[in-house]
mmCIF file of C-alpha atoms in Angstrom:
data_model
loop_
_atom_site.group_PDB
_atom_site.id
_atom_site.type_symbol
_atom_site.label_atom_id
_atom_site.label_comp_id
_atom_site.label_asym_id
_atom_site.label_seq_id
_atom_site.Cartn_x
_atom_site.Cartn_y
_atom_site.Cartn_z
ATOM 1 C CA MET A 1 -91.290 73.722 -123.578
ATOM 2 C CA MET A 2 -93.247 73.447 -120.383
ATOM 3 C CA ARG A 3 -95.221 70.580 -121.710
ATOM 4 C CA ARG A 4 -91.910 68.649 -122.170
ATOM 5 C CA LEU A 5 -90.797 69.359 -118.633
ATOM 6 C CA LEU A 6 -93.978 68.294 -116.849
ATOM 7 C CA PRO A 7 -93.403 64.529 -117.321
ATOM 8 C CA LEU A 8 -89.896 64.885 -116.164
ATOM 9 C CA LEU A 9 -90.965 66.782 -113.005
ATOM 10 C CA ALA A 10 -93.628 64.159 -112.262
ATOM 11 C CA VAL A 11 -91.073 61.318 -112.521
ATOM 12 C CA ALA A 12 -88.659 63.214 -110.234
ATOM 13 C CA LEU A 13 -91.365 63.786 -107.613
ATOM 14 C CA LEU A 14 -92.397 60.100 -107.709
ATOM 15 C CA ALA A 15 -88.754 59.083 -107.227
ATOM 16 C CA LEU A 16 -88.365 61.391 -104.179
ATOM 17 C CA GLN A 17 -91.554 59.975 -102.664
ATOM 18 C CA LEU A 18 -90.354 56.403 -103.085
ATOM 19 C CA ALA A 19 -86.972 57.219 -101.592
ATOM 20 C CA GLY A 20 -88.698 58.789 -98.505
ATOM 21 C CA CYS A 21 -90.890 55.767 -97.949
ATOM 22 C CA GLY A 22 -87.845 53.503 -97.992
ATOM 23 C CA ALA A 23 -86.025 55.568 -95.418
ATOM 24 C CA GLY A 24 -89.085 55.554 -93.186
ATOM 25 C CA ASN A 25 -89.327 51.762 -93.376
ATOM 26 C CA ASP A 26 -85.596 51.490 -92.427
ATOM 27 C CA ARG A 27 -86.107 53.707 -89.374
ATOM 28 C CA SER A 28 -89.090 51.647 -88.312
ATOM 29 C CA THR A 29 -87.182 48.385 -88.757
ATOM 30 C CA ALA A 30 -84.242 49.812 -86.718
ATOM 31 C CA SER A 31 -86.438 50.828 -83.828
ATOM 32 C CA SER A 32 -88.415 47.552 -83.635
ATOM 33 C CA PRO A 33 -85.864 45.460 -81.559
ATOM 34 C CA GLY A 34 -86.085 48.006 -78.684
ATOM 35 C CA ALA A 35 -89.867 47.889 -78.664
ATOM 36 C CA ASP A 36 -89.845 44.079 -78.874
ATOM 37 C CA ALA A 37 -87.401 43.916 -75.997
ATOM 38 C CA GLU A 38 -89.569 46.316 -73.938
ATOM 39 C CA ALA A 39 -92.680 44.286 -74.674
ATOM 40 C CA SER A 40 -90.824 41.132 -73.772
ATOM 41 C CA GLN A 41 -89.729 42.591 -70.428
ATOM 42 C CA SER A 42 -93.157 43.695 -69.512
ATOM 43 C CA ALA A 43 -94.615 40.332 -70.385
ATOM 44 C CA SER A 44 -92.128 38.164 -68.548
ATOM 45 C CA PRO A 45 -92.153 37.944 -64.665
ATOM 46 C CA SER A 46 -89.672 40.060 -62.770
ATOM 47 C CA HIS A 47 -86.747 38.142 -61.187
ATOM 48 C CA ASN A 48 -87.283 40.147 -58.029
ATOM 49 C CA HIS A 49 -90.521 38.377 -57.250
ATOM 50 C CA ALA A 50 -90.207 34.836 -55.946
ATOM 51 C CA VAL A 51 -92.528 32.266 -57.427
ATOM 52 C CA PRO A 52 -94.800 31.053 -54.554
ATOM 53 C CA ALA A 53 -94.383 27.389 -53.575
ATOM 54 C CA PRO A 54 -97.437 25.174 -54.266
ATOM 55 C CA SER A 55 -99.534 24.567 -51.204
ATOM 56 C CA PRO A 56 -99.986 20.851 -50.143
ATOM 57 C CA SER A 57 -103.121 19.272 -51.411
ATOM 58 C CA ALA A 58 -105.863 18.161 -49.054
ATOM 59 C CA GLY A 59 -104.868 14.545 -49.357
ATOM 60 C CA GLN A 60 -101.170 15.057 -48.676
ATOM 61 C CA PRO A 61 -100.335 14.928 -44.870
ATOM 62 C CA THR A 62 -98.016 17.507 -43.396
ATOM 63 C CA LEU A 63 -95.636 16.816 -40.427
ATOM 64 C CA SER A 64 -96.325 19.037 -37.502
ATOM 65 C CA SER A 65 -93.615 19.650 -34.905
ATOM 66 C CA GLU A 66 -96.282 19.395 -32.385
ATOM 67 C CA HIS A 67 -96.701 15.645 -33.085
ATOM 68 C CA SER A 68 -93.031 14.918 -33.662
ATOM 69 C CA GLU A 69 -91.284 13.111 -30.824
ATOM 70 C CA SER A 70 -88.341 14.881 -29.243
ATOM 71 C CA PRO A 71 -85.003 12.980 -28.975
ATOM 72 C CA ARG A 72 -85.251 13.128 -25.202
ATOM 73 C CA VAL A 73 -88.731 11.509 -25.118
ATOM 74 C CA SER A 74 -87.560 8.907 -27.610
ATOM 75 C CA GLU A 75 -84.575 8.109 -25.510
ATOM 76 C CA GLU A 76 -86.678 7.816 -22.339
ATOM 77 C CA LYS A 77 -89.071 5.412 -24.056
ATOM 78 C CA SER A 78 -86.198 3.327 -25.298
ATOM 79 C CA ALA A 79 -84.670 3.132 -21.820
ATOM 80 C CA LEU A 80 -88.068 2.175 -20.317
ATOM 81 C CA HIS A 81 -88.544 -0.593 -22.995
ATOM 82 C CA ASP A 82 -85.057 -2.023 -22.257
ATOM 83 C CA ALA A 83 -85.556 -1.902 -18.472
ATOM 84 C CA ALA A 84 -88.858 -3.794 -18.786
ATOM 85 C CA LYS A 85 -87.365 -6.378 -21.038
ATOM 86 C CA ASP A 86 -84.446 -6.986 -18.684
ATOM 87 C CA VAL A 87 -86.740 -7.275 -15.589
ATOM 88 C CA VAL A 88 -89.237 -9.750 -17.256
ATOM 89 C CA GLU A 89 -86.303 -11.899 -18.396
ATOM 90 C CA ALA A 90 -84.897 -11.824 -14.825
ATOM 91 C CA LEU A 91 -88.338 -12.965 -13.535
ATOM 92 C CA ARG A 92 -88.453 -15.668 -16.180
ATOM 93 C CA ASP A 93 -84.978 -16.880 -15.149
ATOM 94 C CA ARG A 94 -85.888 -16.538 -11.427
ATOM 95 C CA ASP A 95 -82.743 -14.399 -11.078
ATOM 96 C CA LEU A 96 -83.484 -12.522 -7.933
ATOM 97 C CA LYS A 97 -80.023 -10.883 -7.820
ATOM 98 C CA ARG A 98 -80.555 -9.372 -11.246
ATOM 99 C CA LEU A 99 -84.067 -8.347 -10.246
ATOM 100 C CA ALA A 100 -82.758 -6.631 -7.006
ATOM 101 C CA GLY A 101 -80.445 -4.516 -9.167
ATOM 102 C CA TRP A 102 -83.537 -2.813 -10.664
ATOM 103 C CA ILE A 103 -85.357 -2.009 -7.399
ATOM 104 C CA ASP A 104 -85.721 1.594 -6.523
ATOM 105 C CA GLY A 105 -83.613 2.359 -3.442
ATOM 106 C CA GLU A 106 -86.106 4.710 -1.787
ATOM 107 C CA ARG A 107 -89.489 3.127 -2.636
ATOM 108 C CA GLY A 108 -88.555 -0.566 -2.654
ATOM 109 C CA LEU A 109 -90.470 -3.174 -4.703
ATOM 110 C CA ARG A 110 -94.182 -3.778 -4.199
ATOM 111 C CA PHE A 111 -95.884 -7.050 -5.166
ATOM 112 C CA SER A 112 -99.601 -6.826 -6.033
ATOM 113 C CA PRO A 113 -101.674 -9.933 -6.918
ATOM 114 C CA TYR A 114 -104.253 -7.806 -8.784
ATOM 115 C CA ALA A 115 -104.254 -4.724 -10.918
ATOM 116 C CA HIS A 116 -105.414 -2.528 -8.044
ATOM 117 C CA LEU A 117 -102.440 -1.805 -5.743
ATOM 118 C CA ASP A 118 -103.122 -1.699 -2.036
ATOM 119 C CA ALA A 119 -101.027 1.250 -0.956
ATOM 120 C CA LYS A 120 -101.709 0.679 2.705
ATOM 121 C CA SER A 121 -101.134 -3.027 3.329
ATOM 122 C CA GLY A 122 -99.323 -4.369 0.300
ATOM 123 C CA LEU A 123 -95.932 -6.050 0.761
ATOM 124 C CA VAL A 124 -92.896 -3.908 -0.096
ATOM 125 C CA PHE A 125 -89.272 -5.209 -0.136
ATOM 126 C CA LYS A 126 -85.987 -3.334 -0.281
ATOM 127 C CA ALA A 127 -83.370 -4.641 -2.685
ATOM 128 C CA GLY A 128 -81.546 -6.627 0.084
ATOM 129 C CA GLN A 129 -84.778 -7.813 1.696
ATOM 130 C CA LEU A 130 -86.188 -10.016 -1.174
ATOM 131 C CA PRO A 131 -87.392 -13.403 0.055
ATOM 132 C CA SER A 132 -85.758 -16.525 -1.246
ATOM 133 C CA PHE A 133 -87.423 -19.243 -3.205
ATOM 134 C CA ARG A 134 -86.363 -21.597 -0.350
ATOM 135 C CA ASP A 135 -88.175 -19.564 2.326
ATOM 136 C CA ALA A 136 -90.857 -21.705 3.990
ATOM 137 C CA ASP A 137 -92.500 -18.828 5.765
ATOM 138 C CA LYS A 138 -95.945 -17.781 4.503
ATOM 139 C CA LEU A 139 -96.596 -14.116 4.010
ATOM 140 C CA GLU A 140 -99.931 -12.179 3.643
ATOM 141 C CA TRP A 141 -99.965 -10.810 0.099
ATOM 142 C CA GLY A 142 -103.507 -9.477 0.056
ATOM 143 C CA VAL A 143 -106.896 -11.062 -0.364
ATOM 144 C CA TYR A 144 -108.362 -13.365 -2.993
ATOM 145 C CA ASP A 145 -110.725 -11.803 -5.506
ATOM 146 C CA GLY A 146 -114.261 -12.874 -4.912
ATOM 147 C CA SER A 147 -113.870 -14.705 -1.571
ATOM 148 C CA GLY A 148 -111.916 -12.062 0.263
ATOM 149 C CA GLU A 149 -109.837 -14.742 1.981
ATOM 150 C CA PRO A 150 -106.226 -13.780 2.776
ATOM 151 C CA ILE A 151 -103.611 -14.773 0.269
ATOM 152 C CA SER A 152 -101.214 -16.615 2.575
ATOM 153 C CA LEU A 153 -98.404 -18.180 0.492
ATOM 154 C CA THR A 154 -94.666 -18.622 0.543
ATOM 155 C CA PHE A 155 -92.645 -16.501 -1.797
ATOM 156 C CA ARG A 156 -92.212 -19.386 -4.219
ATOM 157 C CA ASP A 157 -95.910 -20.181 -4.330
ATOM 158 C CA TYR A 158 -96.904 -16.567 -4.681
ATOM 159 C CA PHE A 159 -94.348 -16.023 -7.491
ATOM 160 C CA GLU A 160 -95.723 -19.109 -9.386
ATOM 161 C CA LYS A 161 -99.343 -18.016 -8.988
ATOM 162 C CA PHE A 162 -99.243 -14.222 -9.033
ATOM 163 C CA VAL A 163 -95.965 -13.236 -10.750
ATOM 164 C CA TYR A 164 -94.809 -15.602 -13.459
ATOM 165 C CA ASP A 165 -97.625 -18.079 -14.030
ATOM 166 C CA GLN A 166 -97.259 -17.552 -17.810
ATOM 167 C CA ASP A 167 -94.204 -16.957 -20.025
ATOM 168 C CA PHE A 168 -94.687 -13.184 -20.048
ATOM 169 C CA ALA A 169 -91.269 -12.633 -21.603
ATOM 170 C CA ASP A 170 -92.734 -14.145 -24.725
ATOM 171 C CA ALA A 171 -96.125 -12.482 -24.448
ATOM 172 C CA PRO A 172 -97.689 -11.362 -27.795
ATOM 173 C CA ASP A 173 -98.382 -7.890 -26.558
ATOM 174 C CA MET A 174 -96.018 -5.428 -24.866
ATOM 175 C CA ASN A 175 -97.605 -2.026 -24.199
ATOM 176 C CA GLU A 176 -96.109 1.091 -22.707
ATOM 177 C CA ASN A 177 -98.361 3.301 -20.502
ATOM 178 C CA LYS A 178 -101.462 1.757 -21.849
ATOM 179 C CA LEU A 179 -103.335 -1.408 -20.905
ATOM 180 C CA LYS A 180 -104.941 -4.032 -23.102
ATOM 181 C CA GLY A 181 -106.106 -6.104 -20.197
ATOM 182 C CA LYS A 182 -108.888 -4.350 -18.319
ATOM 183 C CA GLY A 183 -111.323 -5.791 -15.776
ATOM 184 C CA ASN A 184 -113.208 -4.803 -12.723
ATOM 185 C CA SER A 185 -110.058 -4.174 -10.764
ATOM 186 C CA ALA A 186 -108.507 -0.993 -12.180
ATOM 187 C CA TYR A 187 -104.801 -0.458 -12.312
ATOM 188 C CA ASN A 188 -103.766 2.476 -10.080
ATOM 189 C CA GLY A 189 -99.968 2.272 -10.181
ATOM 190 C CA GLN A 190 -99.556 5.831 -11.487
ATOM 191 C CA GLU A 191 -101.688 7.167 -8.621
ATOM 192 C CA VAL A 192 -99.683 5.283 -5.963
ATOM 193 C CA TYR A 193 -96.431 6.366 -7.740
ATOM 194 C CA PRO A 194 -96.943 9.788 -9.264
ATOM 195 C CA GLY A 195 -94.712 10.428 -12.309
ATOM 196 C CA SER A 196 -94.172 6.649 -12.884
ATOM 197 C CA SER A 197 -94.508 4.739 -16.152
ATOM 198 C CA PHE A 198 -95.482 1.120 -16.734
ATOM 199 C CA VAL A 199 -95.064 -1.687 -19.217
ATOM 200 C CA GLU A 200 -97.743 -4.403 -19.716
ATOM 201 C CA PHE A 201 -96.884 -7.872 -20.985
ATOM 202 C CA HIS A 202 -100.266 -9.173 -22.125
ATOM 203 C CA TYR A 203 -101.891 -12.479 -23.141
ATOM 204 C CA PRO A 204 -105.330 -11.833 -24.643
ATOM 205 C CA GLY A 205 -106.510 -15.388 -23.660
ATOM 206 C CA PHE A 206 -105.695 -19.013 -23.933
ATOM 207 C CA ASP A 207 -108.989 -20.788 -24.433
ATOM 208 C CA ASP A 208 -111.214 -19.595 -27.351
ATOM 209 C CA LYS A 209 -114.360 -20.887 -25.556
ATOM 210 C CA LEU A 210 -113.878 -18.326 -22.813
ATOM 211 C CA GLU A 211 -113.880 -15.474 -25.343
ATOM 212 C CA GLY A 212 -110.983 -13.574 -23.780
ATOM 213 C CA GLN A 213 -112.098 -13.855 -20.163
ATOM 214 C CA ASP A 214 -108.925 -15.756 -19.328
ATOM 215 C CA TRP A 215 -106.627 -12.922 -20.306
ATOM 216 C CA GLU A 216 -103.592 -12.233 -18.113
ATOM 217 C CA SER A 217 -101.092 -9.373 -17.795
ATOM 218 C CA LEU A 218 -97.858 -8.712 -15.987
ATOM 219 C CA ILE A 219 -97.420 -4.949 -15.309
ATOM 220 C CA LEU A 220 -94.096 -3.565 -14.313
ATOM 221 C CA THR A 221 -94.136 -0.068 -12.801
ATOM 222 C CA PHE A 222 -91.030 2.136 -12.987
ATOM 223 C CA VAL A 223 -90.041 5.487 -11.567
ATOM 224 C CA PRO A 224 -87.551 7.818 -13.264
ATOM 225 C CA SER A 225 -84.060 8.039 -11.772
ATOM 226 C CA GLY A 226 -82.069 10.542 -13.843
ATOM 227 C CA ARG A 227 -81.807 9.027 -17.315
ATOM 228 C CA ASP A 228 -82.667 5.617 -16.035
ATOM 229 C CA TRP A 229 -85.664 3.817 -14.608
ATOM 230 C CA ARG A 230 -86.096 1.966 -11.306
ATOM 231 C CA LEU A 231 -88.610 -0.816 -10.547
ATOM 232 C CA CYS A 232 -91.135 -0.094 -7.847
ATOM 233 C CA ALA A 233 -94.024 -2.536 -8.524
ATOM 234 C CA VAL A 234 -94.655 -5.984 -10.019
ATOM 235 C CA THR A 235 -98.426 -6.397 -10.614
ATOM 236 C CA HIS A 236 -100.340 -9.395 -11.810
ATOM 237 C CA ALA A 237 -103.643 -8.636 -13.637
ATOM 238 C CA GLN A 238 -106.440 -10.895 -14.799
ATOM 239 C CA TRP A 239 -110.199 -11.075 -15.135
ATOM 240 C CA THR A 240 -111.742 -10.477 -11.715
ATOM 241 C CA ILE A 241 -115.335 -10.842 -10.425
#
């Protein structure tokens, strides 16, 4: 009797074991999504941490506020440029009335035949005192470079030799607060007029054989007046001995 029951008991035990394994697999399968989600969360970056921006490469320039030009500085430079253009055109047109409108009321207008301004003996004119092109009187404008002889000329003759002897309104170079034309006579306008700015109209030369020694410049010196500029010096510059 027992021998007959043993096979049946063995089959029953085997069935119970198989059923238990199936239930265990089901529980394992049911718990796997949570584990996968936890693993996924720990592997992915947290949304609370910002991703750092890439740093610029060595070859990529960066704009520094230190080097950027403020709107006020840009406005002043534009006003200086416009003032210089209007003055040089007035000189080209020999329009003394237009020129007088730019003269600084306090300092007047100084004429200098060379880059170095003579602050002691140079001629200075107020707006209403500019000579006429018709004046026959000769004035002492300084001394000639090299000889030291006095420059004694009428206003017309001085203008044609030491102001507008070239078409400076059409000069190839226009420079603000820097000079291309430099010789033995150094420009000292900003020493004579502290706080001033200047504009140079420059010809690098006319005869290739002279290798630039025949350069000429017209330098207009301005002093600030509020948001505007006023003319205080007209300077002729050229190669000097």
